Short mmCIF file of C-alpha atoms and ligand atoms in Angstrom, two decimals:
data_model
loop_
_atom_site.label_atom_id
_atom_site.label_comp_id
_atom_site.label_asym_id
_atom_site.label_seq_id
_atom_site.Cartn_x
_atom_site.Cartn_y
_atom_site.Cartn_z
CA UNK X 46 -14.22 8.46 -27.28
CA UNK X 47 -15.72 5.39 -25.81
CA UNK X 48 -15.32 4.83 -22.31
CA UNK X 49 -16.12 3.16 -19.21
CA UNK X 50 -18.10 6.08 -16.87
CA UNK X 51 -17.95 3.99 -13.94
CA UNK X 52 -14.82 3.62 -11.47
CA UNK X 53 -14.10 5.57 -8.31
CA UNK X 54 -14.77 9.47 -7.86
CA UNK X 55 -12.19 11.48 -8.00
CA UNK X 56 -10.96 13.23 -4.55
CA UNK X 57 -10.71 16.89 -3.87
CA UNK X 58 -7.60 18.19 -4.99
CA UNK X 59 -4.57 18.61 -2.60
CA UNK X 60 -2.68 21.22 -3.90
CA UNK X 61 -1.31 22.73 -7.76
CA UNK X 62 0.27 19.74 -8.85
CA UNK X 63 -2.99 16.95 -7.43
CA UNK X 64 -5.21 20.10 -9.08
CA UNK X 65 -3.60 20.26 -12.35
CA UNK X 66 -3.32 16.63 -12.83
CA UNK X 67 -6.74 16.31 -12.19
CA UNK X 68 -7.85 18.62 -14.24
CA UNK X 69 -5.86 16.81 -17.14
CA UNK X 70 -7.72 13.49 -16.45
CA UNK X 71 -10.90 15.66 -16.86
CA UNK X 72 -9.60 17.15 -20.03
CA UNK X 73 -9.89 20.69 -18.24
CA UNK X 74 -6.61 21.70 -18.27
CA UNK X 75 -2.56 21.91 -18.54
CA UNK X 76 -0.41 19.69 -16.71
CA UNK X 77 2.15 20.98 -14.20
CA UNK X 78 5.42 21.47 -15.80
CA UNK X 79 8.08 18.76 -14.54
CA UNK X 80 9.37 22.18 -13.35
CA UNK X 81 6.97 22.78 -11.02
CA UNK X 82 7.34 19.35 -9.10
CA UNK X 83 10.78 19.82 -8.06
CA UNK X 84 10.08 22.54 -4.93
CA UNK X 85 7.27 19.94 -3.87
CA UNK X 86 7.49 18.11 -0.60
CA UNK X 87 8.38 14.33 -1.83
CA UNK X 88 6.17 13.51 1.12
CA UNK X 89 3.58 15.95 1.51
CA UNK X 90 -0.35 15.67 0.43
CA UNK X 91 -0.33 17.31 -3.12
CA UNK X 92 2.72 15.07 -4.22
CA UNK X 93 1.73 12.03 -3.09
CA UNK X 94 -2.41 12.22 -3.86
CA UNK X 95 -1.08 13.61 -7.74
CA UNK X 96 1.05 10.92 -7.94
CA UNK X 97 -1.71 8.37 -6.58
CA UNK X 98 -3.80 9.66 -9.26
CA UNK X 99 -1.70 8.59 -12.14
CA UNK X 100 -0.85 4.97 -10.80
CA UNK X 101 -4.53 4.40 -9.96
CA UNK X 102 -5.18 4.33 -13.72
CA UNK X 103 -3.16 1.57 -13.94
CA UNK X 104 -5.62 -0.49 -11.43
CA UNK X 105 -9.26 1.11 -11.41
CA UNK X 106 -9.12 4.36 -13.09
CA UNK X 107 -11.53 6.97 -12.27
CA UNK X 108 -15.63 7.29 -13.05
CA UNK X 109 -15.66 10.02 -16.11
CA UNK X 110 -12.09 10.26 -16.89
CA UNK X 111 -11.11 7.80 -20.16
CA UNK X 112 -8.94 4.74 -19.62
CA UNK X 113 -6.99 5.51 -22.53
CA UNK X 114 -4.86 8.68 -20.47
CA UNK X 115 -3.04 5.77 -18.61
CA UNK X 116 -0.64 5.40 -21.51
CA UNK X 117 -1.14 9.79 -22.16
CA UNK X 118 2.29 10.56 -22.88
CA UNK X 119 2.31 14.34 -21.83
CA UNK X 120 1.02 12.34 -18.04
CA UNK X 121 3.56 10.02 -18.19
CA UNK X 122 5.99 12.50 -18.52
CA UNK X 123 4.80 14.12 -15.20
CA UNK X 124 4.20 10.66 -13.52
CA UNK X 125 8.05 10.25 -14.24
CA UNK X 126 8.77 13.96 -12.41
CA UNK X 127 6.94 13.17 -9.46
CA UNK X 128 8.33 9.60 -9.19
CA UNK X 129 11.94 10.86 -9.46
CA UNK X 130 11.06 13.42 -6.02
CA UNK X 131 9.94 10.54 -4.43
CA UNK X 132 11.90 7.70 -5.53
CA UNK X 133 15.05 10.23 -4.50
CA UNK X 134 13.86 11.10 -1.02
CA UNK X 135 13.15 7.04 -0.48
CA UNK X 136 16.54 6.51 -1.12
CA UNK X 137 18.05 9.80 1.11
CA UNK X 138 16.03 8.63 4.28
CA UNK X 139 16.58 4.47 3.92
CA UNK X 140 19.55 3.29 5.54
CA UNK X 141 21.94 1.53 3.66
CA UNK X 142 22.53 -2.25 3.70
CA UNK X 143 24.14 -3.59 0.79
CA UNK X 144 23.31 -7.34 2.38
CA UNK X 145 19.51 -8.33 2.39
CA UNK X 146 20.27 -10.30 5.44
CA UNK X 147 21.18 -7.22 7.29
CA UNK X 148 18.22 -5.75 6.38
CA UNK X 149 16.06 -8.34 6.81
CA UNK X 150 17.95 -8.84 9.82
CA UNK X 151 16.85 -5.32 11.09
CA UNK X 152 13.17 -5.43 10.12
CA UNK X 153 12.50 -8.16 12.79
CA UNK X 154 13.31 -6.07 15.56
CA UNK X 155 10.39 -5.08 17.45
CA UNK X 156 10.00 -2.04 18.90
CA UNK X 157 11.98 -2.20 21.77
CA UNK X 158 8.78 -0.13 24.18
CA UNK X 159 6.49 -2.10 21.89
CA UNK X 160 5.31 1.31 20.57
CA UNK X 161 3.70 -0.26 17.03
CA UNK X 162 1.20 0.37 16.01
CA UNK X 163 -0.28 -2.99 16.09
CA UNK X 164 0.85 -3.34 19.42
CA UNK X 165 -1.35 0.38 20.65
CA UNK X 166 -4.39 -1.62 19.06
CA UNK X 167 -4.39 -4.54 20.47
CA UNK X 168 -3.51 -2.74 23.87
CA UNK X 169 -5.62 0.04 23.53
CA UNK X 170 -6.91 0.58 20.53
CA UNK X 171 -11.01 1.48 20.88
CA UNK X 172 -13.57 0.79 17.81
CA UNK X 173 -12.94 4.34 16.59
CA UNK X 174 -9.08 3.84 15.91
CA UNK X 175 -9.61 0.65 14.27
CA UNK X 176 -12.20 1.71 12.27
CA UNK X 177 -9.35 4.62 11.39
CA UNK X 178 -6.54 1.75 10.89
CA UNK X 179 -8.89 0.17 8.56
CA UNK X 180 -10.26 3.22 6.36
CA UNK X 181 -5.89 4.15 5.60
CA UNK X 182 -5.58 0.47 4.97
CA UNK X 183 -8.54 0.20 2.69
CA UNK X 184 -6.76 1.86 -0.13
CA UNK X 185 -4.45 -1.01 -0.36
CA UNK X 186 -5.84 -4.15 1.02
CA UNK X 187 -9.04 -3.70 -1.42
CA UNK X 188 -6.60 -3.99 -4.18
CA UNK X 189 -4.36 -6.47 -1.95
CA UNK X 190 -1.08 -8.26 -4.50
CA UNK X 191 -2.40 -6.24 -7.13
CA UNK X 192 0.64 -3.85 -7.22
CA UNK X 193 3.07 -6.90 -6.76
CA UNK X 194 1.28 -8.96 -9.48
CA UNK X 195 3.02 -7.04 -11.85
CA UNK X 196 6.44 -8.38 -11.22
CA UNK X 197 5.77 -11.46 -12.48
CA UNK X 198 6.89 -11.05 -16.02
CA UNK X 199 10.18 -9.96 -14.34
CA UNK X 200 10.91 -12.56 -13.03
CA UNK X 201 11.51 -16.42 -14.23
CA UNK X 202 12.86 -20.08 -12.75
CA UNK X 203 12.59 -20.18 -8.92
CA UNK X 204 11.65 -16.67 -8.18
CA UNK X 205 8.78 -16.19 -10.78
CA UNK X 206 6.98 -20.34 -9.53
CA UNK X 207 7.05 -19.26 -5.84
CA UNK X 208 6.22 -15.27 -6.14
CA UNK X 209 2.81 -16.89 -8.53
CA UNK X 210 2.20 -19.54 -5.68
CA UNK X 211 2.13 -16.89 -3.08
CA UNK X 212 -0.41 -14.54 -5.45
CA UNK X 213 -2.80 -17.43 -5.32
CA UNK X 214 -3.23 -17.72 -2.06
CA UNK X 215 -3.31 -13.91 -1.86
CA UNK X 216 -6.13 -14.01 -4.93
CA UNK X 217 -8.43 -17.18 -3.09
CA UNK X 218 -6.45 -20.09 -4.14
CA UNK X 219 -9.26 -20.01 -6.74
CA UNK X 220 -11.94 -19.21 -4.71
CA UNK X 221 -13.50 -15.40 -4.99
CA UNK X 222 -14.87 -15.42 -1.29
CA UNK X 223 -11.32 -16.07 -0.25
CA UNK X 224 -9.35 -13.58 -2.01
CA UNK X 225 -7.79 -11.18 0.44
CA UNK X 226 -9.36 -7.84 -1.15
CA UNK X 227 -12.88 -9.94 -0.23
CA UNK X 228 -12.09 -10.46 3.07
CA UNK X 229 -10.76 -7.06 3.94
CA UNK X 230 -14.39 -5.81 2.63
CA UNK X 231 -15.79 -8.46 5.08
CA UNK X 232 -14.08 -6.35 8.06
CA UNK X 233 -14.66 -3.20 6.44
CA UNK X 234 -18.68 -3.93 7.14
CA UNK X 235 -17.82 -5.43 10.47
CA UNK X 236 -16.57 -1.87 10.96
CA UNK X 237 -19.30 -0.06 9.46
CA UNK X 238 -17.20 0.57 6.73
CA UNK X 239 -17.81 1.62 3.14
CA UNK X 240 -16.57 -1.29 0.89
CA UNK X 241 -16.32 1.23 -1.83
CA UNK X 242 -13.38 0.88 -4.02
CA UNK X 243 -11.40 4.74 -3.27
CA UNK X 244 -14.31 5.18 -0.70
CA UNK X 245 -11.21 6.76 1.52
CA UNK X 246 -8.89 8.43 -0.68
CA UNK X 247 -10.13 11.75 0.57
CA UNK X 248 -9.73 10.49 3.89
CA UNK X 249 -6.18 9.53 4.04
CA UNK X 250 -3.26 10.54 5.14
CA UNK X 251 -0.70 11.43 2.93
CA UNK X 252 1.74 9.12 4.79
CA UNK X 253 -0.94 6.34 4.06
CA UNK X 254 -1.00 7.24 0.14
CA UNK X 255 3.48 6.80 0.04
CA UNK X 256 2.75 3.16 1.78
CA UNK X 257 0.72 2.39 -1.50
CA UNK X 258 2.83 4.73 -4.10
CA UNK X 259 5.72 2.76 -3.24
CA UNK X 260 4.21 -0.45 -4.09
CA UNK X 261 3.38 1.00 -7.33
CA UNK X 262 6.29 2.60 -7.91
CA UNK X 263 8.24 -0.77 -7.31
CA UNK X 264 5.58 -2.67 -9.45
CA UNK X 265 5.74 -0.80 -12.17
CA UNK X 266 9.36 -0.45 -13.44
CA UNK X 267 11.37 -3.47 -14.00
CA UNK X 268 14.41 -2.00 -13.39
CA UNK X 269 12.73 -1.70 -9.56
CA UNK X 270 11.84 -5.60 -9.60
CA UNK X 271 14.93 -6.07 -6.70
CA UNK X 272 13.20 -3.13 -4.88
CA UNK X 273 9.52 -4.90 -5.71
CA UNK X 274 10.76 -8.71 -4.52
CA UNK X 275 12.21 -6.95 -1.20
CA UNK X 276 8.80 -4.92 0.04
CA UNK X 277 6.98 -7.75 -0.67
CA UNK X 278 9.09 -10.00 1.77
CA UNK X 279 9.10 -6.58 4.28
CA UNK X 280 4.92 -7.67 3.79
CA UNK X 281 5.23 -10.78 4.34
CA UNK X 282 7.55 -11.44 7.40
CA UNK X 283 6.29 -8.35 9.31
CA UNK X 284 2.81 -9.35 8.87
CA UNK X 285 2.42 -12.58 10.84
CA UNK X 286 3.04 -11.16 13.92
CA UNK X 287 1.08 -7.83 13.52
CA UNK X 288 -1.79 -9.87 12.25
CA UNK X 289 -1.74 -11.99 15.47
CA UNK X 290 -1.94 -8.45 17.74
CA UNK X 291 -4.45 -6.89 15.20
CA UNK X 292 -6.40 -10.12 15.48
CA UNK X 293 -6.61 -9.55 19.07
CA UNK X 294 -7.70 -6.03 19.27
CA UNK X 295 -10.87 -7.17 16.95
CA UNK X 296 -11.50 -9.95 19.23
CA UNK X 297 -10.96 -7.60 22.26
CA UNK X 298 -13.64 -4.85 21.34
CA UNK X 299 -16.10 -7.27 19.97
CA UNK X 300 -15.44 -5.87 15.97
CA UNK X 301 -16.95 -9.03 14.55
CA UNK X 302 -15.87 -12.07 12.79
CA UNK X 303 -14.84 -11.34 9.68
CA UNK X 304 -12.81 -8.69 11.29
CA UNK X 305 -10.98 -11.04 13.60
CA UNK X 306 -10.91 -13.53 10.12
CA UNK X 307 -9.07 -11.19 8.32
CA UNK X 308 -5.94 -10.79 10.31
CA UNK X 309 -6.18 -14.83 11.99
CA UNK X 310 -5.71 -15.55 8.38
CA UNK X 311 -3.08 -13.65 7.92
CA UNK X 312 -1.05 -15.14 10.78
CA UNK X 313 -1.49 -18.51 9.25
CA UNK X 314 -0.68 -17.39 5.54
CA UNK X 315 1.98 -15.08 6.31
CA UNK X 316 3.81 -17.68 7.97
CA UNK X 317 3.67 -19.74 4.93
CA UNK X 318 4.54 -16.77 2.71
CA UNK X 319 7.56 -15.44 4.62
CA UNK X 320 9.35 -18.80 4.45
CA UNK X 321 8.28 -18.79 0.62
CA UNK X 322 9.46 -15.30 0.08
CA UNK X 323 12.86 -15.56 2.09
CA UNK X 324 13.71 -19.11 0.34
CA UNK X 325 12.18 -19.14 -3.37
CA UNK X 326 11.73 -15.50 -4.19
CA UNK X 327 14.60 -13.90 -2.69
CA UNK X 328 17.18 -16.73 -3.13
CA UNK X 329 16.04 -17.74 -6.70
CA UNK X 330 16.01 -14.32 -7.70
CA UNK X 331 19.81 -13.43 -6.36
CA UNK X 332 20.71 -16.62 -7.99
CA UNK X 333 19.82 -15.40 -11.04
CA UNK X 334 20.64 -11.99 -10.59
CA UNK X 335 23.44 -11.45 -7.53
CA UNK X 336 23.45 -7.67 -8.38
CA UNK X 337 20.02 -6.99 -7.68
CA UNK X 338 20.79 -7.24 -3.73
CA UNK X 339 21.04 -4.07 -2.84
CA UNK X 340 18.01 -3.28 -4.51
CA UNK X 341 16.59 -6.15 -2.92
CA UNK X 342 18.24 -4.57 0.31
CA UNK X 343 16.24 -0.98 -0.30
CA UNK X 344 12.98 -2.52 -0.57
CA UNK X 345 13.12 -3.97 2.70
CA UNK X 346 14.28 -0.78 4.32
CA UNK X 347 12.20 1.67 2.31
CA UNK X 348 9.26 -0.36 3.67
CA UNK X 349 10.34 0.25 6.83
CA UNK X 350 10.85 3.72 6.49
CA UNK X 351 7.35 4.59 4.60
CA UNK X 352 5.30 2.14 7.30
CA UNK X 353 7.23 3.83 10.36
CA UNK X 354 6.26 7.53 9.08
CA UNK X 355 2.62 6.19 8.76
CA UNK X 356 3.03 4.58 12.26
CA UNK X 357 4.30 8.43 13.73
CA UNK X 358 1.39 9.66 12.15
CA UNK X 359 -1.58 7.65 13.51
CA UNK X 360 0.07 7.13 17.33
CA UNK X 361 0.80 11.13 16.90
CA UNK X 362 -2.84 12.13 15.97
CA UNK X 363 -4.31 9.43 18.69
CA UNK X 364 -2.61 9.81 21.28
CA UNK X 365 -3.72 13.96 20.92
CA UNK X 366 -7.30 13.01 20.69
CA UNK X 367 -7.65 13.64 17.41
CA UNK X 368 -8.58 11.96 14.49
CA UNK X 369 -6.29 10.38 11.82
CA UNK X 370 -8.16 10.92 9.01
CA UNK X 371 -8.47 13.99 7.16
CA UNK X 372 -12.36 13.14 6.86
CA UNK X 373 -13.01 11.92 10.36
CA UNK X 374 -15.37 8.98 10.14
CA UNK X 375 -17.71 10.32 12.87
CA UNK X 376 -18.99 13.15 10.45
CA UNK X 377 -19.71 10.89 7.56
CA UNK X 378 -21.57 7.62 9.22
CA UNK X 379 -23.09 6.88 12.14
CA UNK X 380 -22.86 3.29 12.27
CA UNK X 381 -20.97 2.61 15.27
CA UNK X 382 -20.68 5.48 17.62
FE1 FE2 L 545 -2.91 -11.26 2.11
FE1 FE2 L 546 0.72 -12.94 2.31
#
């Protein structure tokens, strides 16, 4: 079989179910039975990095393993096991709003201590914790809209115009220096960063991986497009103001330009895009479909819920001294000390 060798390594396993899928993709061995993925922890590091594994085949795929498997049936069936787990425990540990506006309503409450964790960055945050941030983040803002691109066919009228108009700006408007993936490999080297498509799947957390698993999870079923159109407005009306304190803490310890750029532009856009979202998106697509709100509804909160866990994560490891990552960056560069 012809195929494309290049693509992303693939990480060290995690567990049976990461092990056995892996070995699959490297035509080495059995899947897991669907069986076998019930006793798993919907949130722990074998789950999540197995189920990472099949929905990156959908983006990049993986160097040496053939792009045909993302449509291998006997994968598919265990992609659908592990998504169940998670999909299940996303909706056990949301709260329940039937109203978007309630949820919406609850996402813009800031932390009442300002505990964030854009807020501990721009307070203080040192090099080596945004360099952290940044590495976690890497595995989605280098494929940044990507997962939400594929909601478009889902959608039509209202909805489908201004979700496309907000994916342009998100892809560079036109213009490949200025698509958002670009620019987040801009403040990747400010960092010292690898630019490296996957460079830091070994490296993060598995609360990191269920931020991006959810996306795809969302993107790729239509009958999750509510759930889809509500994450990406959780995106886009939290980001504004955690771009303008993430801004900051580049600014504050000198990270460099196109570190700052990243997140100033994101304050502008963002601003933009939430009143697109919130009007066009949401509105057009309830209009066409009232009984997608409480779909709509559990996107915004499972956001929440997957983006808070990460947030307990990081503030838990830094504020013990320890690393975030579970390759700490000071071992594998020594770019900025
Ligand atoms: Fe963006
Ligand atoms: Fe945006």
């Amino acid at each position: 079989m012809e195929y494309d060798h290049k693509g992303p390594q693939l990480p060290r396993a995690r567990g049976p179910l990461s092990s056995a899928v892996m070995d699959h993709l490297l035509d080495k061995g059995p899947l897991p039975a669907p069986g076998d993925v019930a006793g798993a922890d919907p949130y722990g590091d074998d789950l999540q990095l197995a189920l990472y594994l099949c929905y990156e085949l959908h983006y990049r795929g993986f160097a040496d393993v053939s792009p045909d498997l993302e449509w291998d049936p006997e994968l598919l069936r265990v992609r659908a096991a592990l998504e169940h787990r998670f999909l299940t425990a996303l909706r056990a540990g949301t709260p329940v709003h039937d109203r978007v506006e309630d949820a919406l309503g609850e996402l813009l409450v800031e932390p009442v201590d300002g505990t964030g964790v854009s807020h501990f960055l721009r307070d203080e945050g040192e090099l080596w914790q945004l360099r952290e941030y940044a590495a976690h983040r890497s595995l989605y803002h280098l494929k940044e809209a990507d997962p939400h691109a594929w909601v478009l066919p889902r959608l039509w009228g209202r909805a489908k115009a201004a979700m496309a108009a907000v994916e342009f700006d998100e892809y560079g408007g036109g213009r490949p220096d200025r698509v958002h993936a670009r620019l987040f490999a801009d403040l990747m080297t400010d960092l010292g960063l690898d630019t490296t498509y996957g460079r830091y799947l070994d490296a993060g957390s598995a609360e990191a991986l269920a931020t991006v698993n959810m996306m795809s999870l969302f993107g790729l079923h239509r009958s999750l497009r509510g759930a889809l159109v509500g994450h990406f407005a959780a995106v886009e009306i939290t980001s504004s103001p955690g771009s303008r304190r993430l801004a900051e803490a580049m600014r504050r310890t000198g990270a460099g330009p196109a570190a700052e750029h990243f997140y100033d532009e994101h304050v502008e856009a963002d601003a933009v895009h939430e009143q697109v979202v919130r009007h066009e998106v949401i509105a057009g697509l309830l209009e066409q479909e009232p009984h997608l709100a409480p779909d709509v509804a559990f996107g915004i909160d499972a956001t929440g819920y997957v983006e808070d866990r990460f947030a307990a994560r990081l503030l838990a490891d830094w504020r013990a001294g320890r690393s975030s990552l579970r390759t700490p960056l000071a071992s594998e560069t020594s770019l900025i000390s």
